[in-house]
Amino acid sequence: KFHNSKKDPWSITLVDTGPNTQTGGRIKKVAKYINDEFCLTYGDGLSNVNIKKLIKFHKKNKKLATMTTVQPPGRFGAANLSGNKVVNFLEKPSGDGGWINGGFFVLNKKTLKLIKNENTIWENYPLETLAKKKQLMSFKHTGFWHPMDTLRDKLYLEKLWNKKNCPWKLWNE
């Protein structure tokens, strides 16, 4: 039910896939609810990824899968060494320059064929195979992204929320 909402109507299907089902298995268990192409996220990270641009990028590139990639925030001071000498030091750089899985995808339903059963881990065989077959695109997101994996992450994100400085909040109340 929508109560006093001016938002677009949504249709949500909630499926209990079980506590022991791996990430790929969860996708496989909801296959009957999925259209030819669909969006997927883990739900354990916050971002201001532009979903419309992500979908447009996916359709333009005509591959089976598009993964949003991000550069994680730095947690430690970084030292550049030459032997035992510190050449330069930067406290908590924005990341090491590497791109990681940001957890927001657009997928073609054909990707489900790569998921064997409920024990399949999406990040292993399916993603590795899509990359090897040149069917995985990277949508590089340089905006806000932060995981919600640890108590430290939770406290940081709650601090942003309480200060009303939450870049992932793109809706109006």
GROMACS .gro file of C-alpha atoms in nm:
model
  173
    1LYS     CA    1   0.000   0.000   0.000
    2PHE     CA    2   0.106   0.355  -0.065
    3HIS     CA    3   0.010   0.601   0.206
    4ASN     CA    4  -0.001   0.966   0.100
    5SER     CA    5   0.270   0.900  -0.160
    6LYS     CA    6   0.337   1.109  -0.466
    7LYS     CA    7   0.601   0.865  -0.585
    8ASP     CA    8   0.580   0.650  -0.894
    9PRO     CA    9   0.398   0.321  -0.830
   10TRP     CA   10   0.634   0.030  -0.775
   11SER     CA   11   0.578  -0.339  -0.790
   12ILE     CA   12   0.792  -0.527  -0.539
   13THR     CA   13   0.821  -0.902  -0.504
   14LEU     CA   14   0.993  -1.024  -0.189
   15VAL     CA   15   1.135  -1.377  -0.213
   16ASP     CA   16   1.283  -1.570   0.078
   17THR     CA   17   1.577  -1.752  -0.082
   18GLY     CA   18   1.696  -1.907   0.243
   19PRO     CA   19   1.977  -1.822   0.484
   20ASN     CA   20   2.235  -2.058   0.330
   21THR     CA   21   2.187  -1.963  -0.035
   22GLN     CA   22   2.489  -1.797  -0.199
   23THR     CA   23   2.474  -1.476  -0.407
   24GLY     CA   24   2.437  -1.655  -0.741
   25GLY     CA   25   2.185  -1.900  -0.601
   26ARG     CA   26   1.969  -1.611  -0.483
   27ILE     CA   27   1.957  -1.474  -0.837
   28LYS     CA   28   1.868  -1.817  -0.976
   29LYS     CA   29   1.584  -1.858  -0.725
   30VAL     CA   30   1.412  -1.541  -0.844
   31ALA     CA   31   1.449  -1.621  -1.216
   32LYS     CA   32   1.076  -1.661  -1.274
   33TYR     CA   33   1.021  -1.298  -1.168
   34ILE     CA   34   1.292  -1.155  -1.395
   35ASN     CA   35   1.239  -0.998  -1.737
   36ASP     CA   36   1.489  -1.029  -2.023
   37GLU     CA   37   1.706  -0.758  -1.866
   38PHE     CA   38   1.705  -0.659  -1.503
   39CYS     CA   39   1.887  -0.455  -1.240
   40LEU     CA   40   2.060  -0.619  -0.946
   41THR     CA   41   2.223  -0.491  -0.628
   42TYR     CA   42   2.341  -0.657  -0.310
   43GLY     CA   43   2.182  -0.400  -0.083
   44ASP     CA   44   2.488  -0.363   0.142
   45GLY     CA   45   2.621  -0.041  -0.004
   46LEU     CA   46   2.503   0.313  -0.059
   47SER     CA   47   2.568   0.513  -0.372
   48ASN     CA   48   2.440   0.789  -0.594
   49VAL     CA   49   2.483   0.580  -0.911
   50ASN     CA   50   2.262   0.718  -1.187
   51ILE     CA   51   2.057   0.407  -1.268
   52LYS     CA   52   1.913   0.556  -1.587
   53LYS     CA   53   2.266   0.619  -1.720
   54LEU     CA   54   2.375   0.271  -1.608
   55ILE     CA   55   2.089   0.110  -1.801
   56LYS     CA   56   2.154   0.330  -2.108
   57PHE     CA   57   2.525   0.234  -2.097
   58HIS     CA   58   2.432  -0.136  -2.072
   59LYS     CA   59   2.195  -0.120  -2.370
   60LYS     CA   60   2.444   0.078  -2.580
   61ASN     CA   61   2.721  -0.181  -2.529
   62LYS     CA   62   2.501  -0.486  -2.603
   63LYS     CA   63   2.676  -0.724  -2.365
   64LEU     CA   64   2.521  -0.974  -2.125
   65ALA     CA   65   2.627  -0.790  -1.811
   66THR     CA   66   2.727  -0.446  -1.687
   67MET     CA   67   2.886  -0.404  -1.346
   68THR     CA   68   2.920  -0.068  -1.179
   69THR     CA   69   3.283  -0.025  -1.077
   70VAL     CA   70   3.406   0.215  -0.811
   71GLN     CA   71   3.726   0.317  -0.644
   72PRO     CA   72   3.689   0.245  -0.273
   73PRO     CA   73   3.767   0.507  -0.013
   74GLY     CA   74   4.109   0.477   0.146
   75ARG     CA   75   4.129   0.354   0.503
   76PHE     CA   76   4.498   0.383   0.578
   77GLY     CA   77   4.790   0.609   0.505
   78ALA     CA   78   4.973   0.510   0.187
   79ALA     CA   79   5.352   0.503   0.167
   80ASN     CA   80   5.539   0.489  -0.163
   81LEU     CA   81   5.872   0.316  -0.100
   82SER     CA   82   6.207   0.295  -0.271
   83GLY     CA   83   6.387   0.022  -0.083
   84ASN     CA   84   6.351   0.121   0.283
   85LYS     CA   85   6.311   0.490   0.207
   86VAL     CA   86   5.964   0.650   0.208
   87VAL     CA   87   5.948   0.853  -0.115
   88ASN     CA   88   5.609   1.005  -0.038
   89PHE     CA   89   5.322   0.959   0.203
   90LEU     CA   90   4.953   1.042   0.173
   91GLU     CA   91   4.709   0.996   0.461
   92LYS     CA   92   4.396   0.804   0.356
   93PRO     CA   93   4.408   0.853  -0.021
   94SER     CA   94   4.082   0.806  -0.212
   95GLY     CA   95   4.186   0.453  -0.300
   96ASP     CA   96   4.474   0.267  -0.457
   97GLY     CA   97   4.365   0.347  -0.811
   98GLY     CA   98   4.206   0.006  -0.863
   99TRP     CA   99   3.845  -0.039  -0.965
  100ILE     CA  100   3.625  -0.281  -0.770
  101ASN     CA  101   3.279  -0.431  -0.800
  102GLY     CA  102   3.045  -0.158  -0.675
  103GLY     CA  103   2.750  -0.394  -0.648
  104PHE     CA  104   2.509  -0.237  -0.898
  105PHE     CA  105   2.444  -0.441  -1.215
  106VAL     CA  106   2.231  -0.456  -1.527
  107LEU     CA  107   2.204  -0.814  -1.649
  108ASN     CA  108   2.056  -1.004  -1.937
  109LYS     CA  109   1.853  -1.306  -1.826
  110LYS     CA  110   2.097  -1.527  -2.023
  111THR     CA  111   2.348  -1.471  -1.740
  112LEU     CA  112   2.136  -1.708  -1.528
  113LYS     CA  113   2.272  -2.000  -1.733
  114LEU     CA  114   2.607  -1.945  -1.559
  115ILE     CA  115   2.452  -2.012  -1.217
  116LYS     CA  116   2.457  -2.385  -1.145
  117ASN     CA  117   2.265  -2.402  -0.817
  118GLU     CA  118   2.204  -2.231  -0.482
  119ASN     CA  119   2.568  -2.280  -0.384
  120THR     CA  120   2.698  -2.076  -0.677
  121ILE     CA  121   2.876  -1.758  -0.576
  122TRP     CA  122   2.793  -1.486  -0.830
  123GLU     CA  123   3.133  -1.323  -0.791
  124ASN     CA  124   3.321  -1.641  -0.884
  125TYR     CA  125   3.238  -1.852  -1.189
  126PRO     CA  126   2.959  -1.636  -1.338
  127LEU     CA  127   3.142  -1.301  -1.328
  128GLU     CA  128   3.478  -1.457  -1.413
  129THR     CA  129   3.323  -1.634  -1.714
  130LEU     CA  130   3.143  -1.321  -1.835
  131ALA     CA  131   3.475  -1.134  -1.821
  132LYS     CA  132   3.664  -1.411  -2.006
  133LYS     CA  133   3.396  -1.419  -2.277
  134LYS     CA  134   3.410  -1.038  -2.309
  135GLN     CA  135   3.047  -1.008  -2.201
  136LEU     CA  136   3.104  -0.795  -1.889
  137MET     CA  137   3.120  -0.417  -1.915
  138SER     CA  138   3.240  -0.171  -1.651
  139PHE     CA  139   3.024   0.133  -1.577
  140LYS     CA  140   3.275   0.354  -1.395
  141HIS     CA  141   3.110   0.548  -1.114
  142THR     CA  142   3.317   0.829  -0.964
  143GLY     CA  143   3.045   0.971  -0.740
  144PHE     CA  144   2.956   0.870  -0.386
  145TRP     CA  145   2.986   0.501  -0.296
  146HIS     CA  146   3.040   0.343   0.042
  147PRO     CA  147   3.002  -0.015   0.165
  148MET     CA  148   2.797  -0.108   0.472
  149ASP     CA  149   2.998  -0.411   0.579
  150THR     CA  150   3.127  -0.326   0.926
  151LEU     CA  151   3.025  -0.140   1.239
  152ARG     CA  152   3.270   0.131   1.134
  153ASP     CA  153   3.084   0.168   0.801
  154LYS     CA  154   2.748   0.180   0.980
  155LEU     CA  155   2.863   0.451   1.220
  156TYR     CA  156   3.012   0.659   0.938
  157LEU     CA  157   2.697   0.637   0.723
  158GLU     CA  158   2.471   0.713   1.021
  159LYS     CA  159   2.685   1.018   1.097
  160LEU     CA  160   2.634   1.144   0.740
  161TRP     CA  161   2.259   1.075   0.765
  162ASN     CA  162   2.223   1.255   1.096
  163LYS     CA  163   2.412   1.557   0.961
  164LYS     CA  164   2.181   1.552   0.657
  165ASN     CA  165   2.492   1.509   0.443
  166CYS     CA  166   2.390   1.191   0.264
  167PRO     CA  167   2.485   1.204  -0.105
  168TRP     CA  168   2.305   0.877  -0.178
  169LYS     CA  169   1.967   1.029  -0.083
  170LEU     CA  170   1.836   1.141  -0.420
  171TRP     CA  171   1.465   1.147  -0.340
  172ASN     CA  172   1.256   1.427  -0.193
  173GLU     CA  173   1.046   1.374   0.114
   0.00000   0.00000   0.00000
